[in-house]
mmCIF file with all atom_site columns, C-alpha atoms in Angstrom:
data_model
loop_
_atom_site.group_PDB
_atom_site.id
_atom_site.type_symbol
_atom_site.label_atom_id
_atom_site.label_alt_id
_atom_site.label_comp_id
_atom_site.label_asym_id
_atom_site.label_entity_id
_atom_site.label_seq_id
_atom_site.pdbx_PDB_ins_code
_atom_site.Cartn_x
_atom_site.Cartn_y
_atom_site.Cartn_z
_atom_site.occupancy
_atom_site.B_iso_or_equiv
_atom_site.pdbx_formal_charge
_atom_site.auth_seq_id
_atom_site.auth_comp_id
_atom_site.auth_asym_id
_atom_site.auth_atom_id
_atom_site.pdbx_PDB_model_num
ATOM 1   C CA . UNK A 1 1   ? 93.879  120.598 103.264 1.00 72.00 ? 28  UNK A CA 1
ATOM 2   C CA . UNK A 1 2   ? 90.954  122.337 101.373 1.00 84.00 ? 29  UNK A CA 1
ATOM 3   C CA . UNK A 1 3   ? 88.945  119.140 101.355 1.00 83.00 ? 30  UNK A CA 1
ATOM 4   C CA . UNK A 1 4   ? 89.271  118.958 104.997 1.00 84.00 ? 31  UNK A CA 1
ATOM 5   C CA . UNK A 1 5   ? 88.353  122.465 105.478 1.00 90.00 ? 32  UNK A CA 1
ATOM 6   C CA . UNK A 1 6   ? 85.429  122.117 103.160 1.00 91.00 ? 33  UNK A CA 1
ATOM 7   C CA . UNK A 1 7   ? 84.240  119.009 105.131 1.00 92.00 ? 34  UNK A CA 1
ATOM 8   C CA . UNK A 1 8   ? 84.627  120.852 108.421 1.00 93.00 ? 35  UNK A CA 1
ATOM 9   C CA . UNK A 1 9   ? 82.568  123.766 107.047 1.00 94.00 ? 36  UNK A CA 1
ATOM 10  C CA . UNK A 1 10  ? 79.767  121.340 105.866 1.00 95.00 ? 37  UNK A CA 1
ATOM 11  C CA . UNK A 1 11  ? 79.875  119.574 109.373 1.00 94.00 ? 38  UNK A CA 1
ATOM 12  C CA . UNK A 1 12  ? 79.520  122.944 111.207 1.00 94.00 ? 39  UNK A CA 1
ATOM 13  C CA . UNK A 1 13  ? 76.638  123.991 108.782 1.00 96.00 ? 40  UNK A CA 1
ATOM 14  C CA . UNK A 1 14  ? 74.934  120.696 109.348 1.00 96.00 ? 41  UNK A CA 1
ATOM 15  C CA . UNK A 1 15  ? 75.295  120.885 113.155 1.00 95.00 ? 42  UNK A CA 1
ATOM 16  C CA . UNK A 1 16  ? 73.962  124.519 113.060 1.00 96.00 ? 43  UNK A CA 1
ATOM 17  C CA . UNK A 1 17  ? 70.928  123.278 111.190 1.00 97.00 ? 44  UNK A CA 1
ATOM 18  C CA . UNK A 1 18  ? 70.502  120.341 113.540 1.00 97.00 ? 45  UNK A CA 1
ATOM 19  C CA . UNK A 1 19  ? 70.604  121.545 117.188 1.00 96.00 ? 46  UNK A CA 1
ATOM 20  C CA . UNK A 1 20  ? 69.495  118.083 118.308 1.00 96.00 ? 47  UNK A CA 1
ATOM 21  C CA . UNK A 1 21  ? 72.656  116.485 116.708 1.00 95.00 ? 48  UNK A CA 1
ATOM 22  C CA . UNK A 1 22  ? 74.769  119.300 118.124 1.00 95.00 ? 49  UNK A CA 1
ATOM 23  C CA . UNK A 1 23  ? 73.576  118.598 121.583 1.00 95.00 ? 50  UNK A CA 1
ATOM 24  C CA . UNK A 1 24  ? 74.854  115.104 121.344 1.00 95.00 ? 51  UNK A CA 1
ATOM 25  C CA . UNK A 1 25  ? 78.469  116.349 120.851 1.00 92.00 ? 52  UNK A CA 1
ATOM 26  C CA . UNK A 1 26  ? 78.005  118.895 123.534 1.00 94.00 ? 53  UNK A CA 1
ATOM 27  C CA . UNK A 1 27  ? 76.908  116.069 125.925 1.00 94.00 ? 54  UNK A CA 1
ATOM 28  C CA . UNK A 1 28  ? 79.603  113.822 124.601 1.00 94.00 ? 55  UNK A CA 1
ATOM 29  C CA . UNK A 1 29  ? 82.142  116.410 125.628 1.00 93.00 ? 56  UNK A CA 1
ATOM 30  C CA . UNK A 1 30  ? 81.258  116.008 129.206 1.00 93.00 ? 57  UNK A CA 1
ATOM 31  C CA . UNK A 1 31  ? 82.259  112.247 129.175 1.00 91.00 ? 58  UNK A CA 1
ATOM 32  C CA . UNK A 1 32  ? 85.379  111.499 131.136 1.00 86.00 ? 59  UNK A CA 1
ATOM 33  C CA . UNK A 1 33  ? 87.537  109.679 128.538 1.00 93.00 ? 60  UNK A CA 1
ATOM 34  C CA . UNK A 1 34  ? 87.790  109.619 124.815 1.00 93.00 ? 61  UNK A CA 1
ATOM 35  C CA . UNK A 1 35  ? 86.353  106.197 124.717 1.00 94.00 ? 62  UNK A CA 1
ATOM 36  C CA . UNK A 1 36  ? 83.256  107.330 126.674 1.00 95.00 ? 63  UNK A CA 1
ATOM 37  C CA . UNK A 1 37  ? 82.849  110.214 124.086 1.00 94.00 ? 64  UNK A CA 1
ATOM 38  C CA . UNK A 1 38  ? 83.254  107.880 121.212 1.00 92.00 ? 65  UNK A CA 1
ATOM 39  C CA . UNK A 1 39  ? 80.743  105.408 122.591 1.00 94.00 ? 66  UNK A CA 1
ATOM 40  C CA . UNK A 1 40  ? 78.231  108.303 123.262 1.00 94.00 ? 67  UNK A CA 1
ATOM 41  C CA . UNK A 1 41  ? 78.468  109.492 119.766 1.00 94.00 ? 68  UNK A CA 1
ATOM 42  C CA . UNK A 1 42  ? 78.472  106.085 118.174 1.00 95.00 ? 69  UNK A CA 1
ATOM 43  C CA . UNK A 1 43  ? 75.311  105.183 120.249 1.00 96.00 ? 70  UNK A CA 1
ATOM 44  C CA . UNK A 1 44  ? 73.597  108.043 118.739 1.00 96.00 ? 71  UNK A CA 1
ATOM 45  C CA . UNK A 1 45  ? 74.512  107.469 115.204 1.00 96.00 ? 72  UNK A CA 1
ATOM 46  C CA . UNK A 1 46  ? 73.773  103.720 115.595 1.00 97.00 ? 73  UNK A CA 1
ATOM 47  C CA . UNK A 1 47  ? 70.182  104.712 116.447 1.00 97.00 ? 74  UNK A CA 1
ATOM 48  C CA . UNK A 1 48  ? 70.018  107.563 113.952 1.00 97.00 ? 75  UNK A CA 1
ATOM 49  C CA . UNK A 1 49  ? 71.301  106.144 110.518 1.00 96.00 ? 76  UNK A CA 1
ATOM 50  C CA . UNK A 1 50  ? 70.110  109.235 108.679 1.00 97.00 ? 77  UNK A CA 1
ATOM 51  C CA . UNK A 1 51  ? 72.736  111.283 110.821 1.00 96.00 ? 78  UNK A CA 1
ATOM 52  C CA . UNK A 1 52  ? 75.377  108.583 110.325 1.00 95.00 ? 79  UNK A CA 1
ATOM 53  C CA . UNK A 1 53  ? 74.764  108.683 106.571 1.00 96.00 ? 80  UNK A CA 1
ATOM 54  C CA . UNK A 1 54  ? 75.068  112.509 106.550 1.00 96.00 ? 81  UNK A CA 1
ATOM 55  C CA . UNK A 1 55  ? 78.450  112.224 108.358 1.00 94.00 ? 82  UNK A CA 1
ATOM 56  C CA . UNK A 1 56  ? 79.683  109.602 105.951 1.00 94.00 ? 83  UNK A CA 1
ATOM 57  C CA . UNK A 1 57  ? 78.639  111.892 102.925 1.00 94.00 ? 84  UNK A CA 1
ATOM 58  C CA . UNK A 1 58  ? 80.360  114.929 104.348 1.00 94.00 ? 85  UNK A CA 1
ATOM 59  C CA . UNK A 1 59  ? 83.691  113.114 105.148 1.00 91.00 ? 86  UNK A CA 1
ATOM 60  C CA . UNK A 1 60  ? 83.696  111.130 101.838 1.00 91.00 ? 87  UNK A CA 1
ATOM 61  C CA . UNK A 1 61  ? 85.829  113.745 99.839  1.00 90.00 ? 88  UNK A CA 1
ATOM 62  C CA . UNK A 1 62  ? 88.326  113.600 102.583 1.00 89.00 ? 89  UNK A CA 1
ATOM 63  C CA . UNK A 1 63  ? 88.540  109.866 102.477 1.00 89.00 ? 90  UNK A CA 1
ATOM 64  C CA . UNK A 1 64  ? 88.779  109.822 98.596  1.00 89.00 ? 91  UNK A CA 1
ATOM 65  C CA . UNK A 1 65  ? 91.575  112.419 98.829  1.00 87.00 ? 92  UNK A CA 1
ATOM 66  C CA . UNK A 1 66  ? 93.355  110.412 101.486 1.00 85.00 ? 93  UNK A CA 1
ATOM 67  C CA . UNK A 1 67  ? 93.052  107.114 99.374  1.00 87.00 ? 94  UNK A CA 1
ATOM 68  C CA . UNK A 1 68  ? 94.242  108.873 96.330  1.00 87.00 ? 95  UNK A CA 1
ATOM 69  C CA . UNK A 1 69  ? 97.266  110.353 98.021  1.00 84.00 ? 96  UNK A CA 1
ATOM 70  C CA . UNK A 1 70  ? 98.075  107.288 99.957  1.00 78.00 ? 97  UNK A CA 1
ATOM 71  C CA . UNK A 1 71  ? 98.026  109.048 103.253 1.00 73.00 ? 98  UNK A CA 1
ATOM 72  C CA . UNK A 1 72  ? 95.995  107.894 106.186 1.00 71.00 ? 99  UNK A CA 1
ATOM 73  C CA . UNK A 1 73  ? 93.382  110.287 107.302 1.00 64.00 ? 100 UNK A CA 1
ATOM 74  C CA . UNK A 1 74  ? 94.089  111.534 110.859 1.00 59.00 ? 101 UNK A CA 1
ATOM 75  C CA . UNK A 1 75  ? 91.920  109.470 113.136 1.00 50.00 ? 102 UNK A CA 1
ATOM 76  C CA . UNK A 1 76  ? 90.333  112.556 114.632 1.00 53.00 ? 103 UNK A CA 1
ATOM 77  C CA . UNK A 1 77  ? 89.730  114.693 111.428 1.00 50.00 ? 104 UNK A CA 1
ATOM 78  C CA . UNK A 1 78  ? 86.138  113.750 110.824 1.00 48.00 ? 105 UNK A CA 1
ATOM 79  C CA . UNK A 1 79  ? 83.061  112.077 112.081 1.00 49.00 ? 106 UNK A CA 1
ATOM 80  C CA . UNK A 1 80  ? 83.323  108.457 112.606 1.00 48.00 ? 107 UNK A CA 1
ATOM 81  C CA . UNK A 1 81  ? 86.534  109.486 112.151 1.00 46.00 ? 108 UNK A CA 1
ATOM 82  C CA . UNK A 1 82  ? 84.978  112.129 114.144 1.00 46.00 ? 109 UNK A CA 1
ATOM 83  C CA . UNK A 1 83  ? 84.524  110.729 117.651 1.00 38.00 ? 110 UNK A CA 1
ATOM 84  C CA . UNK A 1 84  ? 88.093  109.295 118.237 1.00 36.00 ? 111 UNK A CA 1
ATOM 85  C CA . UNK A 1 85  ? 89.858  111.049 120.913 1.00 37.00 ? 112 UNK A CA 1
ATOM 86  C CA . UNK A 1 86  ? 87.796  114.042 121.280 1.00 39.00 ? 113 UNK A CA 1
ATOM 87  C CA . UNK A 1 87  ? 84.428  115.574 120.590 1.00 41.00 ? 114 UNK A CA 1
ATOM 88  C CA . UNK A 1 88  ? 83.898  116.287 117.066 1.00 44.00 ? 115 UNK A CA 1
ATOM 89  C CA . UNK A 1 89  ? 83.551  117.329 114.355 1.00 44.00 ? 116 UNK A CA 1
ATOM 90  C CA . UNK A 1 90  ? 87.143  116.700 113.918 1.00 43.00 ? 117 UNK A CA 1
ATOM 91  C CA . UNK A 1 91  ? 87.806  115.448 117.520 1.00 42.00 ? 118 UNK A CA 1
ATOM 92  C CA . UNK A 1 92  ? 89.854  118.506 118.114 1.00 38.00 ? 119 UNK A CA 1
ATOM 93  C CA . UNK A 1 93  ? 90.548  119.833 121.600 1.00 37.00 ? 120 UNK A CA 1
ATOM 94  C CA . UNK A 1 94  ? 89.852  123.493 122.340 1.00 37.00 ? 121 UNK A CA 1
ATOM 95  C CA . UNK A 1 95  ? 92.689  125.406 120.924 1.00 36.00 ? 122 UNK A CA 1
ATOM 96  C CA . UNK A 1 96  ? 93.773  122.697 118.660 1.00 35.00 ? 123 UNK A CA 1
ATOM 97  C CA . UNK A 1 97  ? 93.748  122.637 114.760 1.00 36.00 ? 124 UNK A CA 1
ATOM 98  C CA . UNK A 1 98  ? 93.781  119.308 113.013 1.00 37.00 ? 125 UNK A CA 1
ATOM 99  C CA . UNK A 1 99  ? 95.657  117.787 111.188 1.00 37.00 ? 126 UNK A CA 1
ATOM 100 C CA . UNK A 1 100 ? 98.280  116.920 113.652 1.00 38.00 ? 127 UNK A CA 1
ATOM 101 C CA . UNK A 1 101 ? 97.127  119.307 116.309 1.00 37.00 ? 128 UNK A CA 1
ATOM 102 C CA . UNK A 1 102 ? 98.709  122.406 114.832 1.00 36.00 ? 129 UNK A CA 1
ATOM 103 C CA . UNK A 1 103 ? 98.303  125.572 116.742 1.00 35.00 ? 130 UNK A CA 1
ATOM 104 C CA . UNK A 1 104 ? 97.552  128.827 114.966 1.00 38.00 ? 131 UNK A CA 1
ATOM 105 C CA . UNK A 1 105 ? 100.668 130.268 113.504 1.00 39.00 ? 132 UNK A CA 1
ATOM 106 C CA . UNK A 1 106 ? 102.545 126.956 113.095 1.00 36.00 ? 133 UNK A CA 1
#
């Protein structure tokens, strides 16, 4: 969980430092379906390989931990990784806390 929390903090810091990238996620949030949100974010990262590489670097420790533990990373936990199902980073809906959509206090 600490690896995921660290990655989420890094992602938040990155998005704070890059309002242009953050706007992509804000815009994607207005898309009607999860598939449309994924497509919008993927289209952006496909044309901005530097952003895609940063996302991969941020989520790598979570992937490494997942591989060491033999547990699959929740599809919506991180970018690219990140877009599935929701908006990102983490693809969590408002009020939802990954992994598994836990609510505060659970």
